[in-house]
Coordinates of C-alpha atoms (C1' of nucleotides) in Angstrom, one line a residue:
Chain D
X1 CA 3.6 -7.6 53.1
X2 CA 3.7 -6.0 56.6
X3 CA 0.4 -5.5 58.3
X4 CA 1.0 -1.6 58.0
X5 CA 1.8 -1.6 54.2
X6 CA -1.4 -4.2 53.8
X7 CA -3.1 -1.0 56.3
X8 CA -1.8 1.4 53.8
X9 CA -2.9 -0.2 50.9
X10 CA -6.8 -0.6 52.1
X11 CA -7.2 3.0 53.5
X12 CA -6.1 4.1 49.9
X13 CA -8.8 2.0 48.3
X14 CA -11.3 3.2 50.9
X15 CA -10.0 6.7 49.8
X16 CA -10.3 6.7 46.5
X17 CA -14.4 5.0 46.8
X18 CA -15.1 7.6 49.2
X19 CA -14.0 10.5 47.5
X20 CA -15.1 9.6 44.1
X21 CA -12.0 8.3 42.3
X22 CA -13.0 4.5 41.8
X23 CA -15.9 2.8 42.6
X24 CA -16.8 -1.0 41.9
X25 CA -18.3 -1.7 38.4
X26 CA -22.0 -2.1 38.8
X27 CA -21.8 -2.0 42.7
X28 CA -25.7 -2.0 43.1
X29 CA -25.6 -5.6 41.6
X30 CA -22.9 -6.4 43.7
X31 CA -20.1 -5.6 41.7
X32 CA -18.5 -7.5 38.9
X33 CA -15.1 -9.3 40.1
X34 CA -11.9 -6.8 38.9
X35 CA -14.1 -4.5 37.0
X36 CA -14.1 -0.8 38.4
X37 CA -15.1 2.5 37.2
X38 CA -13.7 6.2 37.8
X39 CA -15.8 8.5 39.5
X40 CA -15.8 12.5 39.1
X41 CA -12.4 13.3 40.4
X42 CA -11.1 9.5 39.5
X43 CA -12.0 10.3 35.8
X44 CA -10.3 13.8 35.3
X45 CA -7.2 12.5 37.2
X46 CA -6.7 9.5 34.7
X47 CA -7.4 11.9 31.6
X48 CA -4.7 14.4 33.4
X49 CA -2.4 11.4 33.2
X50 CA -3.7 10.5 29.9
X51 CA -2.7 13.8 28.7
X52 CA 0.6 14.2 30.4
X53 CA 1.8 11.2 28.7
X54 CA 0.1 12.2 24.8
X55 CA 1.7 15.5 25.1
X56 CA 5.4 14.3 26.4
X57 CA 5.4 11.5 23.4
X58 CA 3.4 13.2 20.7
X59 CA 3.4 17.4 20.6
X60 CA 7.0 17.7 22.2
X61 CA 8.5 15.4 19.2
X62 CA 8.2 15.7 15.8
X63 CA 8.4 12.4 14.8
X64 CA 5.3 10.6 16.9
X65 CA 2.3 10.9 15.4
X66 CA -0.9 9.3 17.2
X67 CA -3.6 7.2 16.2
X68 CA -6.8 5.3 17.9
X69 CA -7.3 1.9 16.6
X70 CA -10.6 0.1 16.9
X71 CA -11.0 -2.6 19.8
X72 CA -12.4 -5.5 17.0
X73 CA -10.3 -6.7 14.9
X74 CA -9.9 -8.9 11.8
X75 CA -9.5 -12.1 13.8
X76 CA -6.3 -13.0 12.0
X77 CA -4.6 -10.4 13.7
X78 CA -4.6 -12.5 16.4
X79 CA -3.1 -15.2 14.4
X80 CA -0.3 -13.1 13.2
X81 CA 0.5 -11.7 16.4
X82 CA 0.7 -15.3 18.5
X83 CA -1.8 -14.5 20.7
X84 CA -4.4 -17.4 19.5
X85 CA -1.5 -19.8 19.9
X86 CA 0.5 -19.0 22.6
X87 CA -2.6 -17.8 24.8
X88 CA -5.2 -20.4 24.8
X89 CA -3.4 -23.3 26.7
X90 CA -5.1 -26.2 28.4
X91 CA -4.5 -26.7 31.7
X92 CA -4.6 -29.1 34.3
X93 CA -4.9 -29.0 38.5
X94 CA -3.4 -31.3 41.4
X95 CA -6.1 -32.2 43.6
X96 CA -3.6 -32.5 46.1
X97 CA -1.2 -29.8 45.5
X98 CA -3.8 -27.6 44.1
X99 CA -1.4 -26.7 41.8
X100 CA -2.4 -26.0 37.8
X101 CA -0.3 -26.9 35.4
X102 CA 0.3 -26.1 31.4
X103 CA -0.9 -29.8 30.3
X104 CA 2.1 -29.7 27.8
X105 CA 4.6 -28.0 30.2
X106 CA 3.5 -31.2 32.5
X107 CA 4.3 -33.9 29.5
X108 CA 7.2 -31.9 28.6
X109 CA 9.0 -32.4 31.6
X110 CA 8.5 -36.0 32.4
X111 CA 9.8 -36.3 29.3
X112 CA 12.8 -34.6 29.8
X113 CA 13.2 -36.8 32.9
X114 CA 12.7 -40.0 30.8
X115 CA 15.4 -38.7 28.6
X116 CA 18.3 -38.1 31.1
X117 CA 17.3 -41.5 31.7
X118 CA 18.6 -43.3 27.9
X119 CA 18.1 -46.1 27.0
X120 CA 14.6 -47.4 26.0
X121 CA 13.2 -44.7 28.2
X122 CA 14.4 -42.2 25.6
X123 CA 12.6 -43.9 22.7
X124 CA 9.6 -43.9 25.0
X125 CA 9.7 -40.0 25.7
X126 CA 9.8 -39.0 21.8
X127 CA 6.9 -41.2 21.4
X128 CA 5.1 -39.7 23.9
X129 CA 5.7 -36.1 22.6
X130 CA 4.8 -37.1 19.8
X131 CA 1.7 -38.3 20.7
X132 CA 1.1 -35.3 23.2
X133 CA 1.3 -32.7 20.0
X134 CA -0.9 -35.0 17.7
X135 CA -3.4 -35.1 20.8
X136 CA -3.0 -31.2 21.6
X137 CA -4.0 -30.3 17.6
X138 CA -6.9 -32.1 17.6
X139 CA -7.6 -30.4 21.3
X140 CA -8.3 -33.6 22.6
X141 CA -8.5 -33.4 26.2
X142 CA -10.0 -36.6 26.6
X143 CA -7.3 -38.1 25.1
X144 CA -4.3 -35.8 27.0
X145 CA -6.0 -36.8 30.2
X146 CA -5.6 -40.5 29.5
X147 CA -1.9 -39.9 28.4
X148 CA -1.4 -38.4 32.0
X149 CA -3.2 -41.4 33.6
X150 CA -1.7 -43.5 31.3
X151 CA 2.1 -42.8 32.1
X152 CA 1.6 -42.4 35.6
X153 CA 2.9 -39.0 35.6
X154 CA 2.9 -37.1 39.3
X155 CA 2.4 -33.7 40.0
X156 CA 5.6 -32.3 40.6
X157 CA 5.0 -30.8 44.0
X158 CA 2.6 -33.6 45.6
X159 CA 3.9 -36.3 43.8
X160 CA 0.4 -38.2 43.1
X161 CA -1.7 -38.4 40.1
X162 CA -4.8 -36.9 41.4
X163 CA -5.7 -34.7 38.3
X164 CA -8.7 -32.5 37.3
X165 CA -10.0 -32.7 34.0
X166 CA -8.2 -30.5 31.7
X167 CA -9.7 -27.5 30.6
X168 CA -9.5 -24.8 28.5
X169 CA -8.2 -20.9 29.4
X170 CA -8.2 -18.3 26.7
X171 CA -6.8 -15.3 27.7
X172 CA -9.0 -12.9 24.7
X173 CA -12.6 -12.4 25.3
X174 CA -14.6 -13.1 22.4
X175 CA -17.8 -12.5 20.8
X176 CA -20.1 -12.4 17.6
X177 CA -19.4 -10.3 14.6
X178 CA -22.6 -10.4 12.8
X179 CA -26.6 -10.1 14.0
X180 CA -27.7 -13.2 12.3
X181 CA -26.1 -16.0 13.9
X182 CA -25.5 -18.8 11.8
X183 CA -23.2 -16.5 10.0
X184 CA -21.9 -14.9 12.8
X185 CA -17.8 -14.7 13.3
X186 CA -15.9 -15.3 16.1
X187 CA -14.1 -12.0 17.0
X188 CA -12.4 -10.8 19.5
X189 CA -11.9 -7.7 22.2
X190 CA -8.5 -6.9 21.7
X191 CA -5.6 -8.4 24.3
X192 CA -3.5 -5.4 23.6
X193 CA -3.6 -2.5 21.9
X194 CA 0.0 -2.5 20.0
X195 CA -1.7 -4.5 17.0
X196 CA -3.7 -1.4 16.0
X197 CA -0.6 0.3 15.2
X198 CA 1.3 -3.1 13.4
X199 CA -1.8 -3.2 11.4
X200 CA -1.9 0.5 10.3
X201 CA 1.7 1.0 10.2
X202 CA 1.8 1.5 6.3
X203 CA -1.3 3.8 6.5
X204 CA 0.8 6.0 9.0
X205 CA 4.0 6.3 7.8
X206 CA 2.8 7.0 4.1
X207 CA 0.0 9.8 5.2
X208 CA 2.7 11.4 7.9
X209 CA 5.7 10.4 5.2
X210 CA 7.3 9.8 8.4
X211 CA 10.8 8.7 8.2
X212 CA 12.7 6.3 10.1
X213 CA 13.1 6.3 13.4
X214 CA 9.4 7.4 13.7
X215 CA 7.1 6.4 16.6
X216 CA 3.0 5.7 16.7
X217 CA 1.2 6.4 19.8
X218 CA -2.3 5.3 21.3
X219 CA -4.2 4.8 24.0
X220 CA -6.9 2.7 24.6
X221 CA -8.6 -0.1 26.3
X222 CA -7.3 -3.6 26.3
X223 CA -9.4 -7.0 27.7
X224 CA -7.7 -9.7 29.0
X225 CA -9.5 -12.4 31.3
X226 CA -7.0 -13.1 34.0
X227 CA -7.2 -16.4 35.5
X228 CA -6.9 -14.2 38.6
X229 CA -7.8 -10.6 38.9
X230 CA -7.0 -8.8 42.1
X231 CA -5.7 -6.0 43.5
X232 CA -8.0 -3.3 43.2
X233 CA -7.4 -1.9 39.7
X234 CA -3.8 -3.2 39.6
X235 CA -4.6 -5.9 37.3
X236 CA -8.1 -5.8 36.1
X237 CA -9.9 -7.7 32.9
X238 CA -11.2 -4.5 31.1
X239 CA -7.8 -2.0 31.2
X240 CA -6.3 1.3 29.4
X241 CA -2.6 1.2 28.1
X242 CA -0.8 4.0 26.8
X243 CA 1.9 2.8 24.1
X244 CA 4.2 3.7 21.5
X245 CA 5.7 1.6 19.1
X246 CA 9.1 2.7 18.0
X247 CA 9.9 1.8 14.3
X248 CA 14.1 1.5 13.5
X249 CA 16.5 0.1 10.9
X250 CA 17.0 -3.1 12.3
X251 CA 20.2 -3.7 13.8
X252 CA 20.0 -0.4 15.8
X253 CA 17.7 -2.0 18.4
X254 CA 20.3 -2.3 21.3
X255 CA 20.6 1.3 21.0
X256 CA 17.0 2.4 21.2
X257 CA 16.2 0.1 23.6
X258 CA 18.1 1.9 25.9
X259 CA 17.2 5.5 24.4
X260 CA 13.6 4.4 25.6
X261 CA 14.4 2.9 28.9
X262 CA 15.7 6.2 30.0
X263 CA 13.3 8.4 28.4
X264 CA 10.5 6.5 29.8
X265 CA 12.3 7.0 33.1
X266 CA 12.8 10.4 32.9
X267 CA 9.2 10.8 32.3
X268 CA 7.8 9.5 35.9
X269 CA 10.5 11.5 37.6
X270 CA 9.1 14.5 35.6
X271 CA 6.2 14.1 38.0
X272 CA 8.3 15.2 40.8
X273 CA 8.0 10.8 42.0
X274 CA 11.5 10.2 44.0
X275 CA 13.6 7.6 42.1
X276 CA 14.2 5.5 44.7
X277 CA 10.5 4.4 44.2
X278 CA 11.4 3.0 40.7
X279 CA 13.6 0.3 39.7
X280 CA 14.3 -1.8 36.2
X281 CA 13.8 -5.3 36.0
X282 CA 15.0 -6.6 33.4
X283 CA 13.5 -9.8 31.9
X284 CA 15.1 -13.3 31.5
X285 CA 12.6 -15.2 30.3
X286 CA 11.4 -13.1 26.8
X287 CA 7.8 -13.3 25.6
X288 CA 7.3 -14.8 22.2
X289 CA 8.0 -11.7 19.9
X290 CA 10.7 -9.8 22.3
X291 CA 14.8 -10.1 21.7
X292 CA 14.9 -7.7 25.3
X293 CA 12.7 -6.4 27.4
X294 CA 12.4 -5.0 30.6
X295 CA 10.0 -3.6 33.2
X296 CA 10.0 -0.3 34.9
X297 CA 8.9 -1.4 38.5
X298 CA 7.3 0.9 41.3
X299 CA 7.3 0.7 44.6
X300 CA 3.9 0.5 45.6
X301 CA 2.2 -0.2 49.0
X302 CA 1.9 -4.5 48.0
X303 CA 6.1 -4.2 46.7
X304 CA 7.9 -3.5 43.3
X305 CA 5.7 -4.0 40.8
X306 CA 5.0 -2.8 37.0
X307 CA 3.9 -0.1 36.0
X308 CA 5.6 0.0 32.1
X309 CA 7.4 -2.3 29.8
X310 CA 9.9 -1.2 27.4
X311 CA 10.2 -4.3 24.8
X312 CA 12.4 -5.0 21.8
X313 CA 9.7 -6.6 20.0
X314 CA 12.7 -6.9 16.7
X315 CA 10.3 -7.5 13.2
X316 CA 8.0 -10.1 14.4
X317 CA 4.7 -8.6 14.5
X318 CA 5.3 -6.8 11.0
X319 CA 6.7 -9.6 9.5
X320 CA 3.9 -12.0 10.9
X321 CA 1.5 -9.4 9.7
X322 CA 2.9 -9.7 6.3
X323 CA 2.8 -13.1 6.1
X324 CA -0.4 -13.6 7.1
X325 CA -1.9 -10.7 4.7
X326 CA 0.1 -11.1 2.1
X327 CA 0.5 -7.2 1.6
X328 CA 4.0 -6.0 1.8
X329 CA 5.2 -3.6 5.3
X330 CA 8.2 -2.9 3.9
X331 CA 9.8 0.8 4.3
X332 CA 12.6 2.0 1.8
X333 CA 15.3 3.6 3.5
X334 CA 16.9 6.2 1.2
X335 CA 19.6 6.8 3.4
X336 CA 21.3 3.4 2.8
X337 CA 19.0 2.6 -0.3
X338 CA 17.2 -1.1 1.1
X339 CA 14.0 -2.2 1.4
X340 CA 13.5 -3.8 5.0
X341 CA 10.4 -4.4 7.4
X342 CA 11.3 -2.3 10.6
X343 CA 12.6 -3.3 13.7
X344 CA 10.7 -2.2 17.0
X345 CA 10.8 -0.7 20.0
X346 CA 7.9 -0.8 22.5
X347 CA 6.6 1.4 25.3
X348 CA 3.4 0.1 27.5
X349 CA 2.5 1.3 30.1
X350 CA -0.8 0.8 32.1
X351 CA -2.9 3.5 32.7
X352 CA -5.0 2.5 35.6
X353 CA -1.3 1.3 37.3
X354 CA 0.2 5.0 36.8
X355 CA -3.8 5.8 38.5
X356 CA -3.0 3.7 41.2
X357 CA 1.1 4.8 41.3
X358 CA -0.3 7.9 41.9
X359 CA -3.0 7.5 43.9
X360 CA 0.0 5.2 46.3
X361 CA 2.6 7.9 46.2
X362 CA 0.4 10.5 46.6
X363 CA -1.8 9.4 49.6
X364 CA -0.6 10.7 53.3
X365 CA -1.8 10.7 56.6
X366 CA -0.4 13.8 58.7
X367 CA -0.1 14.3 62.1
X368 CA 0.1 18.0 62.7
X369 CA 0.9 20.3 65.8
X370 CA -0.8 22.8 66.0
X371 CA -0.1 26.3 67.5
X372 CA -1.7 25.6 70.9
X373 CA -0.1 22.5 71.2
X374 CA -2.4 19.7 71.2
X375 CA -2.4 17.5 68.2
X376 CA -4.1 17.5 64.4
X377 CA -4.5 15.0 62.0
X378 CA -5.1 15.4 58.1
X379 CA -5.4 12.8 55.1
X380 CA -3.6 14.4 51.8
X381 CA -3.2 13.7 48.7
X382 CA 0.0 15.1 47.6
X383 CA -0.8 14.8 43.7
X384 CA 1.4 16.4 41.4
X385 CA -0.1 19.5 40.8
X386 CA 0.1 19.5 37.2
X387 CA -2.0 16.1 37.0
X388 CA -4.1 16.9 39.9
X389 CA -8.4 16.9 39.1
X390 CA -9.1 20.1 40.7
X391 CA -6.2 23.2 40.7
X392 CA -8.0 25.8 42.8
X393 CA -10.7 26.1 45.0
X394 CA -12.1 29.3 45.8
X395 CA -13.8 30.0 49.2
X396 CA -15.6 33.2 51.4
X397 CA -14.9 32.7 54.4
X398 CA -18.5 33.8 55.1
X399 CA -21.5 33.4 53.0
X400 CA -22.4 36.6 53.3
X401 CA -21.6 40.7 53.0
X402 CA -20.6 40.3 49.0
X403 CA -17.5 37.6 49.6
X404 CA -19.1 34.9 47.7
X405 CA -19.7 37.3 44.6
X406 CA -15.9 38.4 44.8
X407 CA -15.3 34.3 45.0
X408 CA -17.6 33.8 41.8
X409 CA -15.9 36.1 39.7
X410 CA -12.9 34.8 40.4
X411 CA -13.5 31.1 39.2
X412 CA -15.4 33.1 36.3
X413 CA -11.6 34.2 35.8
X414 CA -9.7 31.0 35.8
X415 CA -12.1 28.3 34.9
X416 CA -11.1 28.7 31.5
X417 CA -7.4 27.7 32.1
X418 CA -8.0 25.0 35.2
X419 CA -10.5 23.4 36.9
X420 CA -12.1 25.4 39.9
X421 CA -14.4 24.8 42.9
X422 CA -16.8 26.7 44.8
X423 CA -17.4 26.1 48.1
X424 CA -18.8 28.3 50.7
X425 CA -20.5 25.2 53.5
X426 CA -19.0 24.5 57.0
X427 CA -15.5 26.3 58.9
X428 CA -12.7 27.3 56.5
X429 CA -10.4 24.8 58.7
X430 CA -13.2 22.0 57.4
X431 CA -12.9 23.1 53.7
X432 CA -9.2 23.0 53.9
X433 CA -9.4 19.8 54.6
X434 CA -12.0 18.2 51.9
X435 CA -9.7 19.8 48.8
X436 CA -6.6 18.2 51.0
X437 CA -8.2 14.9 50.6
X438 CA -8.6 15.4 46.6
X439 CA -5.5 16.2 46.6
X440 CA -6.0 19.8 45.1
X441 CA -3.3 22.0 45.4
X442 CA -4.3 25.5 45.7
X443 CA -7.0 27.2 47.8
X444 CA -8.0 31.1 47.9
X445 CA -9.6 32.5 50.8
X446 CA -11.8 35.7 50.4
X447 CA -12.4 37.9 53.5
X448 CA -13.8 40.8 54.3
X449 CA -10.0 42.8 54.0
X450 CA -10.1 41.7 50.4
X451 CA -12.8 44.0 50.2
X452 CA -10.5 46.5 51.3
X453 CA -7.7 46.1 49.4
X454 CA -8.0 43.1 46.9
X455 CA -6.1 40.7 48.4
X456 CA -6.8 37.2 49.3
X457 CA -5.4 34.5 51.2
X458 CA -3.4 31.7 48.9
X459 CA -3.0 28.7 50.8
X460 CA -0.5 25.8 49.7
X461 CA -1.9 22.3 50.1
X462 CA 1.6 20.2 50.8
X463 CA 3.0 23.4 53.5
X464 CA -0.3 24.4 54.3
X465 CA 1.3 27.8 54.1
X466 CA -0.7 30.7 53.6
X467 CA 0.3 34.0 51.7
X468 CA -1.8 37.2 51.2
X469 CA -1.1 38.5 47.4
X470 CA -3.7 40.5 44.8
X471 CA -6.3 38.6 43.9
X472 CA -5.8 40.0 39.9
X473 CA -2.5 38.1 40.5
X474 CA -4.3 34.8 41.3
X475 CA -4.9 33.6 37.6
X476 CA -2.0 34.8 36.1
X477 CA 0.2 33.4 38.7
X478 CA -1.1 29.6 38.3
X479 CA -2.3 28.8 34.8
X480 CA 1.4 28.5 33.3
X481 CA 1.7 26.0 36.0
X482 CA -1.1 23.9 34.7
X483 CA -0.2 23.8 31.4
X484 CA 0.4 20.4 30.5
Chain W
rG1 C1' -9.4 -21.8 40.1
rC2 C1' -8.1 -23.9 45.4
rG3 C1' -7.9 -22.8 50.8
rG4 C1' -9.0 -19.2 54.8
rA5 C1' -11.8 -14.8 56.6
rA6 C1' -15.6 -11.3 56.1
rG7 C1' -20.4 -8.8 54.2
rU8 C1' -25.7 -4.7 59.3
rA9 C1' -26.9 3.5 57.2
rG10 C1' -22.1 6.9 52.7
rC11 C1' -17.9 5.4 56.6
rU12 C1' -16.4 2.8 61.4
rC13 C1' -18.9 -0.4 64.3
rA14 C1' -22.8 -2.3 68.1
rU15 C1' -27.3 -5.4 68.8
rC16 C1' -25.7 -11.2 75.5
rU17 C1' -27.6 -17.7 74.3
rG18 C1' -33.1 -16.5 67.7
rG19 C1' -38.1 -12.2 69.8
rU20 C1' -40.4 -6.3 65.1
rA21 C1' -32.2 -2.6 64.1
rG22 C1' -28.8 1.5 67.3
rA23 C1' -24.5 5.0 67.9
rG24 C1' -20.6 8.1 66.3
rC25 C1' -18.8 10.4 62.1
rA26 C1' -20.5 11.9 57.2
rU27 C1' -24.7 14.2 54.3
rC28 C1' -28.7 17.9 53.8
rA29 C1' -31.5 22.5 55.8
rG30 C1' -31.2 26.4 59.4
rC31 C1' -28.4 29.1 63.2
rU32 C1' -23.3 30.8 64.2
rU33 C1' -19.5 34.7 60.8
rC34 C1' -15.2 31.7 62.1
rC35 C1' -8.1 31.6 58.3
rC36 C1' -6.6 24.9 59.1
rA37 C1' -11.5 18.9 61.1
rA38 C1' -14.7 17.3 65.4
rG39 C1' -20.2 24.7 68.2
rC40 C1' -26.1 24.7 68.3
rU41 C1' -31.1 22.9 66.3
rG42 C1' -33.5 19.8 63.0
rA43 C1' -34.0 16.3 58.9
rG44 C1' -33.1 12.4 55.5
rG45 C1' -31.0 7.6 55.2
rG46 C1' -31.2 0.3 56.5
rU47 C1' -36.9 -5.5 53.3
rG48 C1' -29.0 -6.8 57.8
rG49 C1' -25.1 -8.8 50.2
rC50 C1' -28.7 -12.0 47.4
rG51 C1' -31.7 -16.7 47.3
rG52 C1' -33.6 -20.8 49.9
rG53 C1' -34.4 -23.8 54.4
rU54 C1' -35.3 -24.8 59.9
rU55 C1' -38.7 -22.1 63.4
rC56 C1' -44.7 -19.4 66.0
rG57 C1' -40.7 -16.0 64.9
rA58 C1' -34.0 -15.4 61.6
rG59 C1' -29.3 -9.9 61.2
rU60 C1' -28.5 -14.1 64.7
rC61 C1' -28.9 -21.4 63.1
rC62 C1' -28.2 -24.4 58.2
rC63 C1' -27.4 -24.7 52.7
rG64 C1' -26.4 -22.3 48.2
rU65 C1' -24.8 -18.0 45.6
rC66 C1' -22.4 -13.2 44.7
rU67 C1' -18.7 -9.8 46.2
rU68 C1' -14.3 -8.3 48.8
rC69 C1' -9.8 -9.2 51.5
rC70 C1' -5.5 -12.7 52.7
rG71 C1' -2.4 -17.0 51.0
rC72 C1' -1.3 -20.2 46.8
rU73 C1' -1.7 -20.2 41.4
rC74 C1' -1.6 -17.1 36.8
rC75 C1' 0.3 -12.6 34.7
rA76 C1' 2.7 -12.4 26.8

RNA sequence: GCGGAAGUAGCUCAUCUGGUAGAGCAUCAGCUUCCCAAGCUGAGGGUGGCGGGUUCGAGUCCCGUCUUCCGCUCCA
């Protein structure tokens, strides 16, 4: 990361505390580590996005239909899904190398190394995996640690056996079902929220009569306690995801998959974002469910990162579901006259990372030259308009001789299509500049010729050019832009 | 989680080697009546992240702790 990128990155996040788009959870206290809230214009930004992406996947196609699954759930939805047993691995650190290790990944490999050996030593590694899985179902630690110690085995980067202890990381929060506590049950806050749709999938295709290819949206909060949580609201514990799970005959997965991936595309570069800030990445290593899977990268001030997954997750989760539950997810396809448990295609993508794509693409310091010739600065917010938390502000240029009542009925006007503001303190150069740094992206002067002859001043937050038209025009002219 | 750095007003920072905390900007009120910040007057705002220790006395020295940033690690 260059030192002016790193610059970049920390006068955004000093940006969006100052002018109330995220603060730090509980700050009075301190703070709690990768926990943040939105503020006033933080909030109706994230619910512009959030509404952006429910209309694009839900009202402009016939065959989404949403839903908004509860964050507990029966815990053996965590079972079916892998989560309790893919996600709960103990791990072990090199003093030295202060490197952590998957305790099994570690036993695994020297192994793997005795192996290529032969000989007796291959004998020797089945006994010891062996041994390593009897001792990792009982979750003996004790006893893993000892294996470790026993067979000599090195860390891989400092090549000693100076281990930790070997302790536990869940990924899932968890908590208590139940007030009384000795029958209290272990649930937990939900890692993601695609199970709420798996789960319901029968309840929502029967009540829609949805056909296949159908899709089920939702958005909601996720918890997921990172190891390591960092960069700003990048990749926090407490999160929102926006997702839709795509349900298709299987064997027509390749073809959706890529259906998605360009849809999902399209859809950022909807918001006027160049494409050259976006790039796939396309996944070699597949998570336990997915048969492809990819991320949609952005460019943002700390590199290419994700912002959205687009995942083949074929008939796992419905089949596990099944399994586990013991009640049939099976759809009958009248079109070729079978019974089969759908084949899906995922779309996830992170709310508070589109936040903070936007905030990053968005966010601009200008120097401007002005008309005498000396120099100007300005810090913008070039938000999309149609996302952006407030869409005009209004503003007399003087308090005073009847321009803040022509200003007032105005707002009275529009607020019922967009969010307005009033604001009628300190030099119109000084306002300007405040709804600059909010990023809104109209602002209407009144003056004492509007008086005269009804107009007003329209000024244009990325130009900063400034147009006189009717102020009866004003309304009219901007809410078809807003509509979202 | 490990290592490094930092934490003084809303923000940016100052306070020489320990001696009762200060500026600019911002905010608020008034004046000015202005079409792209930084005009005038006044006001509010800090138990120096938190806890403990050393000292006659701690923002300043020591220990602990929390938070943030950077690097490593993790990231279905």
């Amino acid at each position: 990361m260059s030192l002016k990128q790193d610059n970049r990155f920390q006068a955004i996040i000093a940006h969006a505390k100052e002018y109330g788009f995220v603060f730090p959870s509980s700050e009075i206290y301190d703070g709690l580590s990768a926990v943040y809230d939105y503020g006033p214009y933080g909030s109706e930004l994230k619910k512009n996005i959030k509404d952006y992406w429910w209309k694009s996947m839900t009202q402009m196609r016939e065959n989404i239909v949403g839903i908004d699954a509860a964050i507990f759930m029966h815990p053996t939805t965590w079972k079916a899904s892998g989560h309790v047993d893919n996600f709960s691995d103990p791990m072990i650190d090199n003093k030295d190398s202060k490197k952590r290790w998957r305790v099994d990944h570690l036993i695994e490999s020297y192994a793997n190394t005795l192996k290529e050996k032969g000989g007796e030593d291959e004998k020797k590694a089945e006994q010891l995996l062996a041994t390593m899985d009897a001792l990792l179902a009982k979750d003996d630690f004790v006893g893993l640690k000892n294996l470790i110690e026993d067979n000599k085995i090195k860390g891989p980067i400092s090549g000693t056996t100076n281990w930790t202890d070997i302790r536990q990381f869940n990924l899932m929060f968890s908590t208590q079902l139940g007030s009384v506590a000795g029958d209290a049950e272990t649930i937990y806050l939900r890692p993601e929220t695609a199970q709420g749709i798996f789960v319901n999938f029968l309840n929502v295709q029967k009540t829609s009569r949805l056909k296949i290819p159908f899709g089920i949206a939702q958005i909601g909060k996720a918890f997921r306690n990172e190891i390591v949580a960092r960069q700003f609201i990048f990749r926090m514990r407490e999160f929102e995801q926006m997702e839709m799970q795509f349900f298709i005959r299987p064997g027509t997965q390749k073809e959706w998959y890529e259906y998605w991936k360009e849809e999902r595309l399209k859809w950022h570069l909807s918001l006027g974002i160049p494409k050259e800030s976006y790039r796939f990445h396309n996944h070699t290593k597949l998570a336990h469910y997915a048969d492809a899977a990819l991320d949609i990268e952005y460019d943002f001030p700390f590199g290419f990162k994700e912002v959205e997954g687009i995942h083949s997750r074929t008939d796992f989760d419905l089949s596990n579901h099944q399994k586990y539950s013991n009640k049939k997810l099976t759809y009958f396809d009248n079109e070729i006259n079978q019974h089969y448990i759908p084949y899906v295609i995922e779309t996830s993508i992170g709310l508070d990372r589109m936040f903070l794509l936007i905030l990053s693409y968005s966010y601009d310091e200008e120097v401007i030259n002005k008309e005498d010739g000396t120099k100007d600065s300005r810090v913008v917010l070039h938000i999309p308009e149609i996302i952006a938390p407030i869409k005009l502000a209004v503003l007399p240029l003087i308090k005073k001789d009847g321009l803040p009542e022509i200003a007032r009925k105005l707002i009275d006007e529009c607020k019922p299509y967009f969010r307005c503001f009033y604001e009628e303190k300190d030099t119109i150069g000084k306002r300007y500049r405040r709804q600059d740094a909010i990023g809104t992206p109209y602002c209407v002067t009144i003056d004492h010729q509007t008086k005269e002859d009804n107009t007003v001043t329209l000024r244009y937050r990325d130009t900063m050019v400034q147009e006189r038209i009717n102020i009866n025009a004003i309304c009219e002219k901007l809410k078809e832009r807003f509509i979202i």
